[in-house]
Amino acid sequence: MNELNTYLSEHKNRFIDELIEILKIPSISADSAFSQDVFDMAEAVKKSLEDAGCSKVEICETPGYPIVYGEKIIDPSLPTILVYGHYDVQPPDPINLWNSPPFEPVIKTTKIHPEGAIFARGACDDKGQMYMHIKALEFMCSTNQLPCNVKFMIEGEEEIGSESLAWFVKNHQEKLANDIILISDTGMISNDQPSITTGLRGLSYVEVEVTGPNRDLHSGIYGGAVANPINVLAKMIASLHDENNHITIPGFYDKVEELSPEERAEMAKAPFSLEQYKKDLDIDAVYGEKGYTTNERNSIRPTLDVNGIWGGYTGEGAKTVIASKAYAKISMRLVPHQDWKEITQLFKTHFESIAPKGVKVVVTPHHGGQGYVTPIDNIGYKAASMAYAETFGKTPIPQRSGGSIPIVSLFEQELKSKTILMGFGLDSDAIHSPNEHFGIFNYLKGIATIPLFYKYYTALSKK
Ligand code: BES
Ligand code: MN
Ligand code: MN
């Protein structure tokens, strides 16, 4: 597609400028102080879909943030691709660790991104990757090369559990009917070695509260004589892993899919340097479940991690006190066949059962979702593989990811279609962290690869 290269080089500066504009909108779904910005962002997505060539674009109201829906149906007898993405972003905190303000995008070069990367919250997750699809559509429409039908569904609650989208999908099956779902909201191995994500982990997210005495106490007068909720919580959390870093919740592993030695050997072929991994993170050793490699621990094995823990006095100086309450937020990443609601229940039962006398424990489930594994023997995967091979000059490697996009399993359940995860981010792009960025190379490669997916998918559908 030479025309594509010409179009890209003619318009790439505008593509970058347009992305920078939408990155300025702080569409933080988790923080209600930014609610207006999230709505504004939906309007911006609507406008960009119209400009790119969709024939129908609507803002679909939900009980929460709207879903932007757009479509271009050229011939009902041709296949239909449904593109999903999200326009909400994670909160930027801790703000003081950013080298430039999170909603004032700047382009800087890095070792991995010699051609420059855009630094801003959402640059990679998922505004930059979502916008690649809109620019790919613009190219296909304005050069008369759209080979099939396309529908867009861009939501604003992915980072907080996609509750409204679940409702929307269940109620609009006909509107969303498609042959394949296409998402760019994951990563790849490196800019020299593309990969296609074939699995996502499920998630169960809970909050726990431990209450001891009915009020904060002097730690001298009462210390040693009553249960200290923070001490107790720390002990309870520590007991959730054994000496081999296995999770101790009874029944937790019962349904875990065990990969065959052949599958594990296949996985181990993906290029990976443990030395580089440790160096990047400035750690002297990796840590995790005994009997598994780093790449297995972060993809095919379930995990339990404390995401936040608080209670008592954390201000300046010292205050001698036994707090009445202690809290933690805990996430469990799940693998195929583990049911997130069942795991949440197992956690709750176990955590309540290990509470010592003298404290009360309350477990509150937050959101969750099922994992997902996509087969590689279908035309969707083949089309994606051919598209990457053409733009990168290398066949992509299938790879399971440790992250979660819980709505993907619901798409399969409600819309009966498979999802192809064409991610262009890198692990080092710092999504959810300070200084999130997205390589200009990756952004433009994405825009170049997506139309090829359309082309090959349509061609393979005819056979
Ligand atoms: N885009 C990520 C998920 C992701 C990132 C998958 C990289 C694979 C590789 C998504 O926006 C995300 O952050 N998901 C959350 C779950 C959600 C329910 C809050 C996650 O994985 O923590
Ligand atoms: Mn995302
Ligand atoms: Mn995210």
XYZ file of C-alpha atoms and ligand atoms in Angstrom:
487
model
C 0.000 0.000 0.000
C 2.131 2.808 -1.264
C -0.762 5.200 -1.180
C -0.912 4.599 2.555
C 2.723 5.568 3.039
C 2.237 8.724 1.019
C -0.890 9.645 2.964
C 0.870 8.954 6.251
C 3.894 11.082 5.512
C 1.730 13.921 4.217
C -0.547 13.943 7.247
C 1.564 12.603 10.106
C 2.222 15.987 11.694
C -1.502 16.697 11.797
C -2.148 13.195 13.203
C 0.288 13.935 16.029
C -1.166 17.414 16.657
C -4.710 16.052 16.810
C -3.709 13.403 19.335
C -1.982 16.052 21.427
C -5.208 18.084 21.495
C -7.320 15.241 22.907
C -4.591 14.358 25.420
C -5.119 17.789 26.965
C -8.592 16.800 28.158
C -8.309 15.273 31.681
C -10.986 12.595 31.177
C -10.360 10.832 34.499
C -13.330 8.529 35.040
C -12.424 7.631 38.633
C -12.563 11.204 39.930
C -15.941 12.960 39.836
C -14.214 16.347 39.927
C -13.347 15.694 36.259
C -16.811 14.584 35.213
C -17.317 17.488 32.775
C -13.999 16.686 31.109
C -15.082 13.086 30.566
C -18.260 14.323 28.831
C -16.202 16.818 26.806
C -13.902 14.018 25.740
C -16.880 12.024 24.422
C -17.800 15.046 22.264
C -14.253 15.250 20.945
C -14.333 11.558 19.981
C -17.693 12.056 18.266
C -16.332 14.931 16.214
C -13.228 13.014 15.189
C -15.303 10.030 14.039
C -17.469 12.355 11.941
C -14.418 14.033 10.449
C -12.835 10.671 9.667
C -15.797 9.596 7.552
C -18.348 7.753 9.681
C -21.806 8.185 8.198
C -23.593 7.961 11.523
C -22.149 8.991 14.895
C -24.048 9.222 18.146
C -23.367 9.858 21.786
C -25.268 7.114 23.582
C -26.308 8.135 27.059
C -25.920 5.569 29.836
C -26.439 5.705 33.602
C -22.742 6.678 33.707
C -20.461 8.135 31.043
C -21.631 7.981 27.427
C -20.577 5.528 24.772
C -19.586 7.056 21.460
C -20.947 4.941 18.635
C -20.063 5.453 14.988
C -20.464 3.424 11.843
C -19.831 3.271 8.156
C -21.782 0.531 6.443
C -20.806 0.260 2.803
C -22.458 -3.058 1.926
C -24.351 -5.330 4.335
C -23.058 -8.397 2.523
C -19.467 -7.519 3.460
C -17.934 -8.335 6.867
C -18.304 -5.894 9.748
C -15.444 -4.998 12.083
C -16.364 -3.591 15.498
C -13.628 -1.380 16.935
C -13.599 -0.937 20.713
C -11.519 1.547 22.686
C -11.773 3.778 25.736
C -11.489 7.535 26.057
C -11.210 7.647 29.859
C -7.842 7.633 31.596
C -6.367 6.714 34.956
C -5.826 9.411 37.598
C -2.341 10.909 37.098
C -1.185 10.724 40.721
C 1.418 10.857 42.144
C 1.625 14.147 40.246
C 4.998 15.175 41.698
C 6.705 12.245 39.955
C 5.791 13.531 36.487
C 8.583 15.348 34.639
C 5.991 17.448 32.806
C 2.307 18.035 33.640
C 0.170 14.958 32.711
C -2.340 16.923 30.647
C 0.168 19.168 28.872
C 1.561 16.711 26.311
C 5.190 17.032 25.250
C 7.301 15.079 22.766
C 10.647 13.829 24.032
C 13.047 11.177 22.809
C 13.983 8.198 24.954
C 16.393 5.319 24.475
C 13.579 3.046 23.328
C 11.858 5.814 21.361
C 14.611 7.615 19.411
C 11.950 9.049 17.100
C 10.209 10.660 20.061
C 7.308 9.776 22.300
C 4.317 11.793 23.448
C 4.285 12.115 27.237
C 0.799 12.540 28.738
C -1.736 10.578 30.760
C -3.642 8.401 28.279
C -1.003 8.730 25.534
C -0.818 4.938 25.261
C -3.754 3.786 27.433
C -5.888 4.272 25.486
C -6.308 7.598 23.719
C -3.273 7.178 21.478
C -4.139 3.601 20.551
C -7.847 4.367 20.118
C -7.064 7.370 17.931
C -4.898 5.242 15.590
C -8.142 3.541 14.542
C -9.862 6.831 13.810
C -6.923 8.000 11.686
C -6.778 4.630 9.895
C -10.467 5.081 9.085
C -9.792 8.596 7.828
C -7.161 7.219 5.470
C -9.419 4.424 4.181
C -12.419 6.712 3.675
C -10.585 9.576 2.041
C -8.764 7.286 -0.402
C -11.822 5.160 -1.109
C -10.229 2.014 0.258
C -12.530 0.960 3.049
C -12.997 -2.717 2.121
C -15.748 -3.658 4.604
C -18.191 -2.247 7.141
C -16.989 -0.751 10.375
C -18.586 0.129 13.692
C -16.893 2.050 16.512
C -17.764 1.766 20.178
C -15.613 3.983 22.393
C -16.436 4.018 26.102
C -15.557 6.258 29.043
C -15.566 3.856 31.989
C -12.960 1.214 31.149
C -10.663 2.228 33.968
C -13.491 1.909 36.498
C -14.994 -1.394 35.414
C -17.096 -0.737 32.247
C -20.393 -1.006 34.086
C -22.335 1.144 31.635
C -20.830 -0.611 28.650
C -21.953 -3.998 29.980
C -25.481 -2.626 30.165
C -25.182 -1.105 26.673
C -23.868 -4.291 25.055
C -26.601 -6.430 26.616
C -29.262 -4.046 25.306
C -27.945 -3.374 21.804
C -26.928 -6.722 20.390
C -28.374 -6.003 16.968
C -26.835 -2.573 16.639
C -23.443 -4.003 17.614
C -23.670 -7.127 15.420
C -20.261 -7.818 13.890
C -17.958 -10.497 12.514
C -14.900 -9.615 14.531
C -13.962 -7.183 17.303
C -10.739 -5.233 17.010
C -9.025 -3.594 19.986
C -5.752 -1.734 20.437
C -5.422 -1.462 24.216
C -2.542 -3.838 24.927
C 1.170 -3.971 24.164
C 3.719 -5.810 22.076
C 7.149 -7.263 22.821
C 9.275 -4.508 21.270
C 9.506 -2.252 18.250
C 11.716 -4.897 16.602
C 9.545 -7.840 17.526
C 5.798 -7.388 17.136
C 3.425 -9.654 19.023
C -0.318 -10.150 19.139
C -1.995 -10.498 22.516
C -3.840 -13.811 22.719
C -4.891 -13.730 26.348
C -5.977 -11.347 29.056
C -6.254 -12.128 32.736
C -9.475 -11.824 34.668
C -9.766 -9.671 37.751
C -11.347 -9.624 41.163
C -10.905 -6.406 43.122
C -11.870 -6.149 46.779
C -11.503 -3.742 49.662
C -11.051 -4.910 53.243
C -11.678 -3.079 56.483
C -10.431 -4.256 59.874
C -11.949 -2.634 62.959
C -10.521 -3.051 66.438
C -11.544 -0.833 69.367
C -14.355 1.657 68.773
C -11.980 4.664 68.815
C -8.329 5.569 68.311
C -6.367 4.873 71.492
C -3.166 6.025 73.201
C -0.607 3.410 72.158
C 1.006 3.491 75.580
C -2.080 3.209 77.734
C -3.716 0.504 75.596
C -0.768 -0.821 73.540
C -0.241 -4.573 73.970
C -3.640 -5.100 75.569
C -5.987 -4.814 72.564
C -5.770 -5.934 68.952
C -4.119 -3.283 66.766
C -6.078 -3.388 63.483
C -3.036 -2.403 61.418
C -0.861 -5.132 62.949
C -3.672 -7.626 62.446
C -4.314 -6.583 58.842
C -0.602 -6.855 58.003
C -0.498 -10.369 59.474
C -3.665 -11.447 57.670
C -2.354 -10.149 54.341
C 1.029 -11.797 54.854
C -0.704 -15.123 55.408
C -2.324 -15.004 51.947
C 0.906 -16.328 50.376
C 2.961 -19.295 51.583
C 6.758 -19.684 51.488
C 6.599 -20.648 47.797
C 4.464 -17.619 47.011
C 1.442 -19.760 46.347
C -1.845 -18.162 47.307
C -3.287 -19.847 50.392
C -7.003 -19.227 49.847
C -8.643 -22.685 49.841
C -9.962 -23.562 46.379
C -8.194 -20.635 44.689
C -6.322 -22.839 42.203
C -9.027 -25.452 41.692
C -10.045 -24.295 38.221
C -6.751 -22.846 37.031
C -5.874 -24.007 33.545
C -2.511 -25.800 33.617
C -0.559 -25.395 30.405
C 1.101 -28.438 28.861
C 4.926 -28.621 28.820
C 4.714 -28.063 25.038
C 2.695 -24.882 25.453
C 5.101 -23.639 28.105
C 8.074 -24.427 25.868
C 6.419 -22.492 23.043
C 5.894 -19.512 25.358
C 9.518 -19.591 26.454
C 10.642 -18.974 22.873
C 9.532 -15.328 22.985
C 12.572 -13.062 23.282
C 13.068 -11.960 26.887
C 16.063 -10.808 28.898
C 15.805 -11.243 32.636
C 18.891 -9.074 33.095
C 17.325 -6.223 31.128
C 14.041 -6.661 33.013
C 15.794 -6.293 36.371
C 17.847 -3.385 35.107
C 14.772 -1.502 33.851
C 13.132 -1.782 37.256
C 16.334 -1.358 39.271
C 15.767 -4.573 41.239
C 18.405 -7.156 42.136
C 16.082 -10.142 41.832
C 12.655 -11.078 40.578
C 10.095 -12.512 42.953
C 7.106 -14.790 42.539
C 5.483 -18.161 42.520
C 7.923 -21.056 42.751
C 8.188 -23.244 39.679
C 7.298 -20.597 37.106
C 9.275 -18.166 34.982
C 8.789 -14.403 35.047
C 6.756 -14.453 31.838
C 4.586 -17.270 33.176
C 4.069 -15.504 36.488
C 2.766 -12.412 34.736
C 0.481 -14.080 32.227
C -0.661 -17.673 32.782
C -0.631 -17.690 36.606
C -3.109 -16.006 38.932
C -1.900 -13.451 41.470
C -2.963 -11.577 44.572
C -1.593 -8.090 45.205
C -2.265 -5.341 47.697
C -2.770 -2.132 45.719
C -3.065 0.197 48.674
C -2.986 -0.043 52.457
C -3.732 2.638 54.986
C -4.758 3.478 58.510
C -3.473 5.281 61.581
C -1.177 8.262 61.591
C 0.733 9.032 58.380
C 1.337 12.762 58.818
C 4.551 14.551 59.699
C 6.497 13.496 62.751
C 5.289 10.867 65.189
C 1.970 10.358 66.893
C 1.556 7.526 69.377
C -1.762 5.962 68.529
C -3.548 2.684 67.959
C -5.987 3.311 65.146
C -9.506 1.990 65.344
C -9.473 0.900 61.699
C -7.134 -0.353 58.966
C -7.860 -0.796 55.271
C -6.457 -2.375 52.117
C -7.388 -2.642 48.473
C -6.530 -6.010 46.975
C -6.593 -7.223 43.381
C -6.470 -10.780 42.159
C -5.515 -11.425 38.542
C -7.199 -14.542 37.275
C -6.538 -16.983 34.463
C -8.847 -18.945 32.146
C -11.578 -21.005 33.839
C -11.350 -19.148 37.155
C -14.666 -17.431 37.717
C -14.229 -13.964 39.161
C -17.410 -14.009 41.224
C -16.510 -17.388 42.688
C -12.967 -16.214 43.497
C -14.359 -13.073 45.131
C -16.553 -15.268 47.338
C -13.645 -17.594 48.182
C -11.572 -14.582 49.187
C -14.340 -13.145 51.347
C -15.025 -16.406 53.160
C -11.335 -17.057 53.752
C -10.419 -13.541 54.807
C -13.258 -13.380 57.307
C -12.314 -16.808 58.648
C -8.710 -15.857 59.430
C -9.643 -12.770 61.450
C -8.535 -13.198 65.057
C -10.874 -12.500 67.955
C -10.806 -8.839 68.929
C -11.354 -7.386 65.447
C -14.218 -7.211 62.966
C -13.527 -7.697 59.267
C -15.613 -6.440 56.368
C -14.801 -7.431 52.758
C -16.393 -5.293 50.048
C -16.125 -6.499 46.441
C -15.447 -3.868 43.790
C -15.471 -4.725 40.106
C -14.135 -7.738 38.318
C -14.300 -9.695 35.124
C -13.385 -12.868 33.342
C -10.125 -13.560 31.547
C -9.998 -14.181 27.844
C -8.034 -16.395 25.474
C -8.252 -15.885 21.756
C -7.584 -18.757 19.350
C -4.919 -18.277 16.676
C -6.399 -20.601 14.076
C -8.963 -18.168 12.744
C -8.999 -15.572 9.982
C -9.011 -12.696 12.453
C -5.658 -13.727 13.907
C -4.299 -14.563 10.452
C -5.282 -11.168 9.072
C -3.655 -9.410 12.025
C -0.522 -11.504 11.641
C -0.278 -10.674 7.922
C -0.808 -6.984 8.640
C 1.999 -6.808 11.250
C 4.290 -8.919 9.079
C 3.910 -6.401 6.279
C 4.535 -3.239 8.302
C 7.205 -4.619 10.661
C 8.843 -7.060 8.253
C 8.569 -9.767 10.928
C 5.868 -12.262 11.788
C 4.292 -11.350 15.135
C 4.523 -13.777 18.061
C 1.319 -14.733 19.908
C 1.637 -13.759 23.555
C -0.639 -13.789 26.579
C -0.767 -10.600 28.568
C -1.112 -10.105 32.295
C -3.466 -7.137 32.055
C -7.234 -7.221 31.981
C -9.958 -5.846 29.744
C -12.895 -7.550 31.463
C -15.437 -6.444 28.885
C -13.846 -8.670 26.223
C -15.310 -11.869 27.667
C -18.699 -10.181 27.827
C -18.404 -9.294 24.133
C -17.951 -12.967 23.363
C -20.870 -13.953 25.569
C -23.322 -11.319 24.300
C -22.190 -10.627 20.750
C -20.845 -14.102 20.001
C -17.705 -12.822 18.345
C -13.996 -13.142 18.903
C -11.714 -10.254 19.716
C -8.364 -9.546 18.079
C -6.011 -7.591 20.343
C -3.713 -5.548 18.112
C -1.703 -3.624 20.675
C 1.124 -1.238 19.799
C 2.235 -0.108 23.266
C 5.372 -1.233 25.103
C 5.630 -2.334 28.752
C 8.035 0.547 29.287
C 5.415 3.115 28.182
C 4.468 3.502 31.865
C 0.696 3.162 31.554
C -1.063 3.920 34.876
C 2.262 5.372 36.117
C 3.830 8.824 36.102
C 5.342 9.825 32.734
C 3.101 7.632 30.596
C 4.097 7.943 26.954
C 3.483 6.494 23.511
C 6.122 6.279 20.785
C 5.560 8.283 17.611
C 6.911 5.206 15.790
C 4.272 3.046 17.493
C 1.466 5.512 16.795
C 2.280 5.750 13.092
C 2.920 1.996 12.787
C -0.498 1.399 14.271
C -2.141 3.708 11.764
C -0.289 1.908 8.969
C -1.058 -1.617 10.189
C -4.788 -1.258 10.888
C -5.922 -0.706 7.246
C -3.976 -3.848 6.291
C -5.961 -5.789 8.866
C -9.169 -4.572 7.195
C -7.819 -5.553 3.802
C -6.658 -9.055 4.757
C -9.637 -9.781 6.965
C -12.045 -8.904 4.143
C -10.043 -10.943 1.641
C -9.842 -13.994 3.939
C -13.594 -13.759 4.666
C -14.391 -14.269 0.999
C -12.574 -17.586 0.764
N -5.338 -1.247 28.638
C -5.389 -1.778 29.962
C -5.231 -3.270 30.015
C -3.952 -3.849 29.472
C -2.772 -3.137 29.446
C -3.952 -5.128 29.026
C -1.624 -3.697 28.947
C -2.812 -5.697 28.553
C -1.636 -4.976 28.508
C -6.701 -1.358 30.602
O -6.982 -0.004 30.397
C -6.593 -1.549 32.077
O -5.868 -0.830 32.693
N -7.341 -2.492 32.651
C -7.386 -2.649 34.053
C -8.638 -3.373 34.483
C -9.821 -2.481 34.684
C -11.027 -3.278 35.158
C -9.563 -1.346 35.621
C -6.225 -3.454 34.551
O -5.713 -4.340 33.844
O -5.788 -3.177 35.659
Mn -6.711 0.530 28.449
Mn -5.751 1.176 31.841
